[in-house]
Amino acid sequence: MRSESEEERKNATIDSRFNQTLRNVQGLLKGRSFPGKVLITRRSDPLDNSTMRSPDNHGSLRDSETGPSQQSDGSVEDEMQSRNNLNASPSASQEKSSTSNSENTSNEVQKPSIGSRATDSARLMKFTKELSATTVILEKLRELAWNGVPSYFRPNIWRLLLGYAPPNSDRREGVLRRKRLDYLDCVAQYYDIQDIERTDEEINMLRQIAVDCPRTVPDVSFFQQAQVQKSLERILYIWAIRHPASGYVQGINDLATPFLVVFLSEHVEGSIDNWMMSDLPSEKISDIEADCYWCLSKLLDGMQDHYTFAQPGIQRLVFKLKELVRRIDEPVSTHMEEQGLEFLQFAFRWFNCLLIREIPFHLVTRLWDTYLAEGDALPDFLVYIAASFLLTWSDKLLKLDFQEMVMFLQHLPTHNWSHSELEMVLSRAYMWHAMFNSSPSHLVS
């Protein structure tokens, strides 16, 4: 009887969270073009709770904030209402139609906020409480981090989410010190040596990295600094040497940049445009590089076949993306197919660089809060983020021919994006994941 009641409570939580998410997204999309009308109604068959990961870990999107440096739009009252909704029974949630959900959401959106700072304070208190525990409960931290991490908490939280720093606070300092010394040993062993001690393959790899580093995030002046490029070069070369199955692959240089910015932020102040890495002592630079190296390693451990020969992991994600888009927005899928546009022609870069090249760099760390909160499930969730990203322009794509689509998708109009556009992408991805991930049969004919 106990197990049955626990199962019922779990079902109630998932069901109410789904409906809450549906209401939130419908409210956000009110008055906008909405790709995939299938989302307006809820699936009649129950979801498989054992495989439905995101709703369990992420919590209600009502807690979502617009970004690490922006204030949240909600209020404490809204947040408490969201928590109360989680106690609703499954039958009560299912009786509500999508029409009434939209009306309720519309009314909620029109409510005046009692002050966004209050909600910020509530979220800060939650983060502070989790981080101050002797042993951090990672699942609770993931649930909070999925909706965005305040910038001053981000370095510590990223280390924890990636498993680089241990959850136990008593061990944390010692582990980080040892890992940073290990990185120094690697620099001495692999990098600070003469070319005569390297193989021809290692020399060519180092040269390729040296060519790619100046090309990394070219529109951000910080990455044009000689010290920054040298640090990137060391991190990437040592990673490649220690991961011979893949070696260095173009695109991995992009993946190191969020870590470099986040861990450097612990030692500098102000805008990234004013940061000077050369002003830091060599010991601090070494610690920053070490943290970047180990976190990059942890991230790529979960997607190794994305960067091995022929990159089969990325090709697999591209295929899944094509099927998902066909299911969500068949007119766009059909139009792309009729025009002869292959998903590999644009989506390969998206997955290879985890969308870093497609959005303004100031939004990347917010996006990566969600990436790291997903943990081992990140590769699967990337498909839903990519689908949501693509279908942002569903109406536009229907009007373009092959050549115009290729040019458009290679130069997407995201340069003026703010956190609100990114949150919209993540909200849709969250809901589509909840609908389709545990029902793969819905993605095949």
mmCIF file of C-alpha atoms in Angstrom, residues 95-395:
data_model
loop_
_atom_site.group_PDB
_atom_site.id
_atom_site.type_symbol
_atom_site.label_atom_id
_atom_site.label_comp_id
_atom_site.label_asym_id
_atom_site.label_seq_id
_atom_site.Cartn_x
_atom_site.Cartn_y
_atom_site.Cartn_z
ATOM 1 C CA GLU A 95 -10.100 17.615 -16.072
ATOM 2 C CA LYS A 96 -8.807 21.068 -16.998
ATOM 3 C CA SER A 97 -8.908 21.734 -20.728
ATOM 4 C CA SER A 98 -6.193 23.542 -22.629
ATOM 5 C CA THR A 99 -8.653 26.422 -23.191
ATOM 6 C CA SER A 100 -9.151 27.039 -19.497
ATOM 7 C CA ASN A 101 -5.407 26.695 -18.983
ATOM 8 C CA SER A 102 -4.806 29.488 -21.489
ATOM 9 C CA GLU A 103 -7.412 31.717 -19.811
ATOM 10 C CA ASN A 104 -5.906 31.113 -16.375
ATOM 11 C CA THR A 105 -2.446 31.850 -17.652
ATOM 12 C CA SER A 106 -3.628 35.046 -19.306
ATOM 13 C CA ASN A 107 -5.055 36.213 -15.989
ATOM 14 C CA GLU A 108 -1.853 35.315 -14.172
ATOM 15 C CA VAL A 109 0.302 37.193 -16.684
ATOM 16 C CA GLN A 110 -1.782 40.329 -16.152
ATOM 17 C CA LYS A 111 -1.275 40.280 -12.380
ATOM 18 C CA PRO A 112 0.993 43.087 -11.210
ATOM 19 C CA SER A 113 4.219 41.816 -9.711
ATOM 20 C CA ILE A 114 4.860 42.760 -6.091
ATOM 21 C CA GLY A 115 8.563 43.131 -6.892
ATOM 22 C CA SER A 116 10.976 40.988 -8.799
ATOM 23 C CA ARG A 117 13.655 41.473 -6.164
ATOM 24 C CA ALA A 118 11.573 39.412 -3.763
ATOM 25 C CA THR A 119 11.672 36.433 -6.083
ATOM 26 C CA ASP A 120 15.383 36.940 -6.661
ATOM 27 C CA SER A 121 15.873 36.888 -2.899
ATOM 28 C CA ALA A 122 13.850 33.698 -2.586
ATOM 29 C CA ARG A 123 15.956 31.983 -5.253
ATOM 30 C CA LEU A 124 19.174 33.219 -3.700
ATOM 31 C CA MET A 125 18.092 31.787 -0.375
ATOM 32 C CA LYS A 126 17.448 28.410 -1.999
ATOM 33 C CA PHE A 127 20.889 28.371 -3.622
ATOM 34 C CA THR A 128 22.552 29.517 -0.408
ATOM 35 C CA LYS A 129 20.791 26.827 1.586
ATOM 36 C CA GLU A 130 21.852 24.052 -0.784
ATOM 37 C CA LEU A 131 25.465 25.223 -1.034
ATOM 38 C CA SER A 132 25.866 25.722 2.719
ATOM 39 C CA ALA A 133 25.017 22.101 3.514
ATOM 40 C CA THR A 134 27.849 19.832 4.611
ATOM 41 C CA THR A 135 26.951 17.550 1.722
ATOM 42 C CA VAL A 136 25.254 19.139 -1.277
ATOM 43 C CA ILE A 137 22.271 17.191 -2.612
ATOM 44 C CA LEU A 138 22.995 17.298 -6.321
ATOM 45 C CA GLU A 139 19.464 16.532 -7.486
ATOM 46 C CA LYS A 140 18.112 19.554 -5.621
ATOM 47 C CA LEU A 141 20.938 21.669 -6.989
ATOM 48 C CA ARG A 142 20.158 20.489 -10.539
ATOM 49 C CA GLU A 143 16.524 21.426 -10.118
ATOM 50 C CA LEU A 144 17.480 24.959 -9.087
ATOM 51 C CA ALA A 145 20.255 25.368 -11.657
ATOM 52 C CA TRP A 146 18.096 24.288 -14.605
ATOM 53 C CA ASN A 147 16.273 27.637 -14.481
ATOM 54 C CA GLY A 148 19.473 29.693 -14.305
ATOM 55 C CA VAL A 149 22.245 30.295 -11.785
ATOM 56 C CA PRO A 150 23.193 33.690 -10.307
ATOM 57 C CA SER A 151 26.574 34.659 -11.732
ATOM 58 C CA TYR A 152 28.386 34.753 -8.394
ATOM 59 C CA PHE A 153 27.278 31.200 -7.539
ATOM 60 C CA ARG A 154 27.979 29.829 -11.005
ATOM 61 C CA PRO A 155 31.672 28.751 -10.648
ATOM 62 C CA ASN A 156 31.034 26.613 -7.561
ATOM 63 C CA ILE A 157 27.763 25.217 -8.877
ATOM 64 C CA TRP A 158 29.256 24.229 -12.237
ATOM 65 C CA ARG A 159 32.109 22.414 -10.497
ATOM 66 C CA LEU A 160 29.580 20.505 -8.407
ATOM 67 C CA LEU A 161 27.185 19.671 -11.241
ATOM 68 C CA LEU A 162 30.016 18.256 -13.366
ATOM 69 C CA GLY A 163 31.363 16.121 -10.537
ATOM 70 C CA TYR A 164 34.701 17.953 -10.538
ATOM 71 C CA ALA A 165 34.186 19.211 -6.981
ATOM 72 C CA PRO A 166 32.842 16.639 -4.482
ATOM 73 C CA PRO A 167 29.472 17.271 -2.792
ATOM 74 C CA ASN A 168 31.098 16.931 0.637
ATOM 75 C CA SER A 169 32.392 20.351 1.676
ATOM 76 C CA ASP A 170 35.071 18.868 3.952
ATOM 77 C CA ARG A 171 36.758 17.186 0.972
ATOM 78 C CA ARG A 172 36.213 19.897 -1.606
ATOM 79 C CA GLU A 173 39.246 22.098 -1.057
ATOM 80 C CA GLY A 174 41.634 19.171 -0.915
ATOM 81 C CA VAL A 175 40.283 17.573 -4.071
ATOM 82 C CA LEU A 176 40.494 20.826 -6.037
ATOM 83 C CA ARG A 177 44.050 21.434 -4.842
ATOM 84 C CA ARG A 178 45.128 17.968 -5.933
ATOM 85 C CA LYS A 179 43.401 18.259 -9.325
ATOM 86 C CA ARG A 180 45.046 21.601 -9.985
ATOM 87 C CA LEU A 181 48.455 20.140 -9.182
ATOM 88 C CA ASP A 182 47.708 17.240 -11.544
ATOM 89 C CA TYR A 183 47.014 19.761 -14.288
ATOM 90 C CA LEU A 184 50.334 21.499 -13.628
ATOM 91 C CA ASP A 185 52.084 18.139 -13.976
ATOM 92 C CA CYS A 186 50.354 17.617 -17.322
ATOM 93 C CA VAL A 187 51.497 21.037 -18.540
ATOM 94 C CA ALA A 188 55.077 20.215 -17.627
ATOM 95 C CA GLN A 189 54.891 16.733 -19.153
ATOM 96 C CA TYR A 190 53.034 17.437 -22.393
ATOM 97 C CA TYR A 191 53.083 21.157 -23.187
ATOM 98 C CA ASP A 192 56.295 22.724 -21.849
ATOM 99 C CA ILE A 193 58.561 20.557 -23.974
ATOM 100 C CA GLN A 194 60.453 20.985 -27.242
ATOM 101 C CA ASP A 195 58.895 19.903 -30.541
ATOM 102 C CA ILE A 196 61.671 17.347 -30.930
ATOM 103 C CA GLU A 197 60.053 15.424 -28.065
ATOM 104 C CA ARG A 198 56.663 15.338 -29.802
ATOM 105 C CA THR A 199 55.453 13.023 -32.533
ATOM 106 C CA ASP A 200 54.579 14.452 -35.955
ATOM 107 C CA GLU A 201 50.911 13.925 -35.155
ATOM 108 C CA GLU A 202 51.233 15.888 -31.899
ATOM 109 C CA ILE A 203 53.049 18.727 -33.685
ATOM 110 C CA ASN A 204 50.309 18.967 -36.308
ATOM 111 C CA MET A 205 47.622 18.885 -33.636
ATOM 112 C CA LEU A 206 49.282 21.680 -31.663
ATOM 113 C CA ARG A 207 49.584 23.770 -34.816
ATOM 114 C CA GLN A 208 45.891 23.284 -35.617
ATOM 115 C CA ILE A 209 44.943 24.352 -32.100
ATOM 116 C CA ALA A 210 47.185 27.403 -32.410
ATOM 117 C CA VAL A 211 45.369 28.329 -35.633
ATOM 118 C CA ASP A 212 41.892 27.829 -34.143
ATOM 119 C CA CYS A 213 42.369 29.725 -30.867
ATOM 120 C CA PRO A 214 42.466 33.210 -32.473
ATOM 121 C CA ARG A 215 39.279 32.290 -34.374
ATOM 122 C CA THR A 216 37.414 31.386 -31.200
ATOM 123 C CA VAL A 217 34.506 33.749 -30.386
ATOM 124 C CA PRO A 218 35.958 36.436 -32.682
ATOM 125 C CA ASP A 219 33.259 38.995 -31.844
ATOM 126 C CA VAL A 220 34.292 39.161 -28.162
ATOM 127 C CA SER A 221 37.470 41.164 -27.671
ATOM 128 C CA PHE A 222 38.396 39.286 -24.497
ATOM 129 C CA PHE A 223 39.222 36.175 -26.531
ATOM 130 C CA GLN A 224 41.637 38.135 -28.717
ATOM 131 C CA GLN A 225 44.018 38.650 -25.796
ATOM 132 C CA ALA A 226 47.298 36.768 -26.199
ATOM 133 C CA GLN A 227 47.142 35.356 -22.658
ATOM 134 C CA VAL A 228 43.603 34.061 -23.179
ATOM 135 C CA GLN A 229 44.576 32.338 -26.425
ATOM 136 C CA LYS A 230 47.645 30.791 -24.803
ATOM 137 C CA SER A 231 45.516 29.430 -21.957
ATOM 138 C CA LEU A 232 43.024 27.984 -24.433
ATOM 139 C CA GLU A 233 45.882 26.412 -26.368
ATOM 140 C CA ARG A 234 47.249 24.682 -23.273
ATOM 141 C CA ILE A 235 43.846 23.420 -22.154
ATOM 142 C CA LEU A 236 42.914 22.046 -25.578
ATOM 143 C CA TYR A 237 46.286 20.466 -26.288
ATOM 144 C CA ILE A 238 46.481 18.653 -22.967
ATOM 145 C CA TRP A 239 42.901 17.452 -23.349
ATOM 146 C CA ALA A 240 43.667 16.126 -26.833
ATOM 147 C CA ILE A 241 46.861 14.379 -25.730
ATOM 148 C CA ARG A 242 45.053 12.657 -22.873
ATOM 149 C CA HIS A 243 42.106 11.635 -25.066
ATOM 150 C CA PRO A 244 43.742 9.942 -28.048
ATOM 151 C CA ALA A 245 40.522 8.240 -29.184
ATOM 152 C CA SER A 246 39.324 11.575 -30.507
ATOM 153 C CA GLY A 247 42.261 13.938 -30.276
ATOM 154 C CA TYR A 248 41.544 17.564 -31.046
ATOM 155 C CA VAL A 249 38.432 18.230 -33.143
ATOM 156 C CA GLN A 250 37.437 21.691 -34.322
ATOM 157 C CA GLY A 251 34.518 22.831 -32.214
ATOM 158 C CA ILE A 252 35.978 21.675 -28.914
ATOM 159 C CA ASN A 253 37.721 25.047 -28.733
ATOM 160 C CA ASP A 254 34.261 26.660 -28.480
ATOM 161 C CA LEU A 255 33.263 24.334 -25.654
ATOM 162 C CA ALA A 256 36.132 25.542 -23.459
ATOM 163 C CA THR A 257 35.094 29.202 -23.626
ATOM 164 C CA PRO A 258 32.153 29.196 -21.165
ATOM 165 C CA PHE A 259 34.330 27.517 -18.548
ATOM 166 C CA LEU A 260 37.128 30.032 -19.048
ATOM 167 C CA VAL A 261 34.774 32.988 -18.618
ATOM 168 C CA VAL A 262 32.966 31.546 -15.591
ATOM 169 C CA PHE A 263 36.068 30.539 -13.652
ATOM 170 C CA LEU A 264 37.853 33.782 -14.495
ATOM 171 C CA SER A 265 34.854 35.714 -13.155
ATOM 172 C CA GLU A 266 35.884 34.682 -9.624
ATOM 173 C CA HIS A 267 39.011 36.827 -9.921
ATOM 174 C CA VAL A 268 37.922 39.894 -11.932
ATOM 175 C CA GLU A 269 35.114 42.423 -11.796
ATOM 176 C CA GLY A 270 33.078 44.440 -14.252
ATOM 177 C CA SER A 271 32.254 43.720 -17.871
ATOM 178 C CA ILE A 272 34.038 41.002 -19.824
ATOM 179 C CA ASP A 273 35.069 43.745 -22.272
ATOM 180 C CA ASN A 274 37.306 45.197 -19.557
ATOM 181 C CA TRP A 275 38.848 41.964 -18.304
ATOM 182 C CA MET A 276 42.613 41.579 -18.661
ATOM 183 C CA MET A 277 43.825 38.057 -17.983
ATOM 184 C CA SER A 278 47.456 39.184 -18.030
ATOM 185 C CA ASP A 279 46.830 41.219 -14.864
ATOM 186 C CA LEU A 280 46.353 38.031 -12.855
ATOM 187 C CA PRO A 281 49.247 36.229 -11.152
ATOM 188 C CA SER A 282 50.401 33.028 -12.841
ATOM 189 C CA GLU A 283 49.109 30.921 -9.942
ATOM 190 C CA LYS A 284 45.565 32.175 -10.465
ATOM 191 C CA ILE A 285 45.788 31.628 -14.212
ATOM 192 C CA SER A 286 46.981 28.082 -13.610
ATOM 193 C CA ASP A 287 44.028 27.378 -11.285
ATOM 194 C CA ILE A 288 41.574 28.792 -13.847
ATOM 195 C CA GLU A 289 43.080 26.656 -16.610
ATOM 196 C CA ALA A 290 42.969 23.567 -14.402
ATOM 197 C CA ASP A 291 39.289 24.076 -13.585
ATOM 198 C CA CYS A 292 38.532 24.594 -17.284
ATOM 199 C CA TYR A 293 40.445 21.479 -18.269
ATOM 200 C CA TRP A 294 38.808 19.179 -15.732
ATOM 201 C CA CYS A 295 35.293 20.527 -16.337
ATOM 202 C CA LEU A 296 35.727 20.253 -20.108
ATOM 203 C CA SER A 297 36.854 16.654 -19.578
ATOM 204 C CA LYS A 298 33.826 15.886 -17.426
ATOM 205 C CA LEU A 299 31.473 17.416 -19.985
ATOM 206 C CA LEU A 300 32.962 15.507 -22.919
ATOM 207 C CA ASP A 301 33.069 12.231 -21.003
ATOM 208 C CA GLY A 302 29.302 12.098 -21.489
ATOM 209 C CA MET A 303 29.482 12.601 -25.261
ATOM 210 C CA GLN A 304 32.738 10.992 -26.356
ATOM 211 C CA ASP A 305 31.401 9.596 -29.620
ATOM 212 C CA HIS A 306 30.510 13.152 -30.675
ATOM 213 C CA TYR A 307 34.185 13.743 -31.408
ATOM 214 C CA THR A 308 35.593 10.366 -32.420
ATOM 215 C CA PHE A 309 36.149 9.404 -36.068
ATOM 216 C CA ALA A 310 33.164 10.428 -38.263
ATOM 217 C CA GLN A 311 31.493 11.844 -35.131
ATOM 218 C CA PRO A 312 28.710 9.229 -34.981
ATOM 219 C CA GLY A 313 27.171 10.726 -31.847
ATOM 220 C CA ILE A 314 26.421 14.003 -33.602
ATOM 221 C CA GLN A 315 25.068 12.234 -36.674
ATOM 222 C CA ARG A 316 22.721 10.307 -34.410
ATOM 223 C CA LEU A 317 21.439 13.541 -32.835
ATOM 224 C CA VAL A 318 20.893 15.102 -36.261
ATOM 225 C CA PHE A 319 18.757 12.113 -37.293
ATOM 226 C CA LYS A 320 16.696 12.395 -34.083
ATOM 227 C CA LEU A 321 16.253 16.106 -34.673
ATOM 228 C CA LYS A 322 14.878 15.480 -38.160
ATOM 229 C CA GLU A 323 12.327 12.987 -36.792
ATOM 230 C CA LEU A 324 11.309 15.278 -33.951
ATOM 231 C CA VAL A 325 10.759 18.265 -36.239
ATOM 232 C CA ARG A 326 8.685 16.067 -38.564
ATOM 233 C CA ARG A 327 6.446 15.136 -35.634
ATOM 234 C CA ILE A 328 6.116 18.647 -34.194
ATOM 235 C CA ASP A 329 5.830 20.757 -37.342
ATOM 236 C CA GLU A 330 5.130 18.638 -40.424
ATOM 237 C CA PRO A 331 4.708 21.616 -42.817
ATOM 238 C CA VAL A 332 8.233 22.856 -42.062
ATOM 239 C CA SER A 333 9.641 19.329 -42.249
ATOM 240 C CA THR A 334 7.932 18.715 -45.603
ATOM 241 C CA HIS A 335 9.055 22.055 -47.015
ATOM 242 C CA MET A 336 12.678 21.438 -46.067
ATOM 243 C CA GLU A 337 12.540 17.991 -47.617
ATOM 244 C CA GLU A 338 10.945 19.284 -50.831
ATOM 245 C CA GLN A 339 13.656 21.930 -51.125
ATOM 246 C CA GLY A 340 16.341 19.269 -50.652
ATOM 247 C CA LEU A 341 17.763 20.748 -47.442
ATOM 248 C CA GLU A 342 19.477 18.143 -45.269
ATOM 249 C CA PHE A 343 19.589 18.680 -41.517
ATOM 250 C CA LEU A 344 23.293 17.856 -41.535
ATOM 251 C CA GLN A 345 23.901 21.036 -43.494
ATOM 252 C CA PHE A 346 23.056 23.233 -40.506
ATOM 253 C CA ALA A 347 22.445 21.095 -37.416
ATOM 254 C CA PHE A 348 25.867 19.443 -37.406
ATOM 255 C CA ARG A 349 27.485 22.712 -36.335
ATOM 256 C CA TRP A 350 24.760 23.295 -33.766
ATOM 257 C CA PHE A 351 25.504 20.026 -31.996
ATOM 258 C CA ASN A 352 29.254 20.203 -32.571
ATOM 259 C CA CYS A 353 29.508 23.575 -30.799
ATOM 260 C CA LEU A 354 26.426 23.203 -28.562
ATOM 261 C CA LEU A 355 24.860 26.324 -30.141
ATOM 262 C CA ILE A 356 27.655 28.608 -28.908
ATOM 263 C CA ARG A 357 28.146 30.058 -32.398
ATOM 264 C CA GLU A 358 24.422 30.602 -32.935
ATOM 265 C CA ILE A 359 23.546 32.934 -30.042
ATOM 266 C CA PRO A 360 25.144 36.031 -28.492
ATOM 267 C CA PHE A 361 27.956 35.041 -26.166
ATOM 268 C CA HIS A 362 26.427 36.818 -23.173
ATOM 269 C CA LEU A 363 23.582 34.239 -23.276
ATOM 270 C CA VAL A 364 25.836 31.188 -23.430
ATOM 271 C CA THR A 365 26.437 30.780 -19.704
ATOM 272 C CA ARG A 366 22.671 30.872 -19.037
ATOM 273 C CA LEU A 367 22.158 28.184 -21.657
ATOM 274 C CA TRP A 368 24.910 26.125 -20.104
ATOM 275 C CA ASP A 369 23.266 26.286 -16.672
ATOM 276 C CA THR A 370 20.550 24.120 -18.197
ATOM 277 C CA TYR A 371 23.042 21.945 -20.076
ATOM 278 C CA LEU A 372 24.962 21.082 -16.910
ATOM 279 C CA ALA A 373 21.799 20.635 -14.863
ATOM 280 C CA GLU A 374 20.720 17.936 -17.334
ATOM 281 C CA GLY A 375 23.776 15.860 -16.450
ATOM 282 C CA ASP A 376 24.016 12.532 -18.265
ATOM 283 C CA ALA A 377 20.741 13.237 -20.088
ATOM 284 C CA LEU A 378 22.196 16.250 -21.893
ATOM 285 C CA PRO A 379 22.777 14.580 -25.318
ATOM 286 C CA ASP A 380 19.111 13.576 -25.542
ATOM 287 C CA PHE A 381 17.857 16.958 -24.355
ATOM 288 C CA LEU A 382 20.033 18.740 -26.920
ATOM 289 C CA VAL A 383 17.705 17.399 -29.627
ATOM 290 C CA TYR A 384 14.730 19.163 -28.063
ATOM 291 C CA ILE A 385 16.644 22.415 -27.624
ATOM 292 C CA ALA A 386 17.737 22.291 -31.270
ATOM 293 C CA ALA A 387 14.153 21.625 -32.422
ATOM 294 C CA SER A 388 12.841 24.521 -30.368
ATOM 295 C CA PHE A 389 15.632 26.734 -31.680
ATOM 296 C CA LEU A 390 14.929 25.831 -35.313
ATOM 297 C CA LEU A 391 11.159 26.212 -35.078
ATOM 298 C CA THR A 392 11.520 29.687 -33.638
ATOM 299 C CA TRP A 393 11.571 30.673 -37.323
ATOM 300 C CA SER A 394 9.019 28.166 -38.656
ATOM 301 C CA ASP A 395 6.931 30.810 -40.473
#
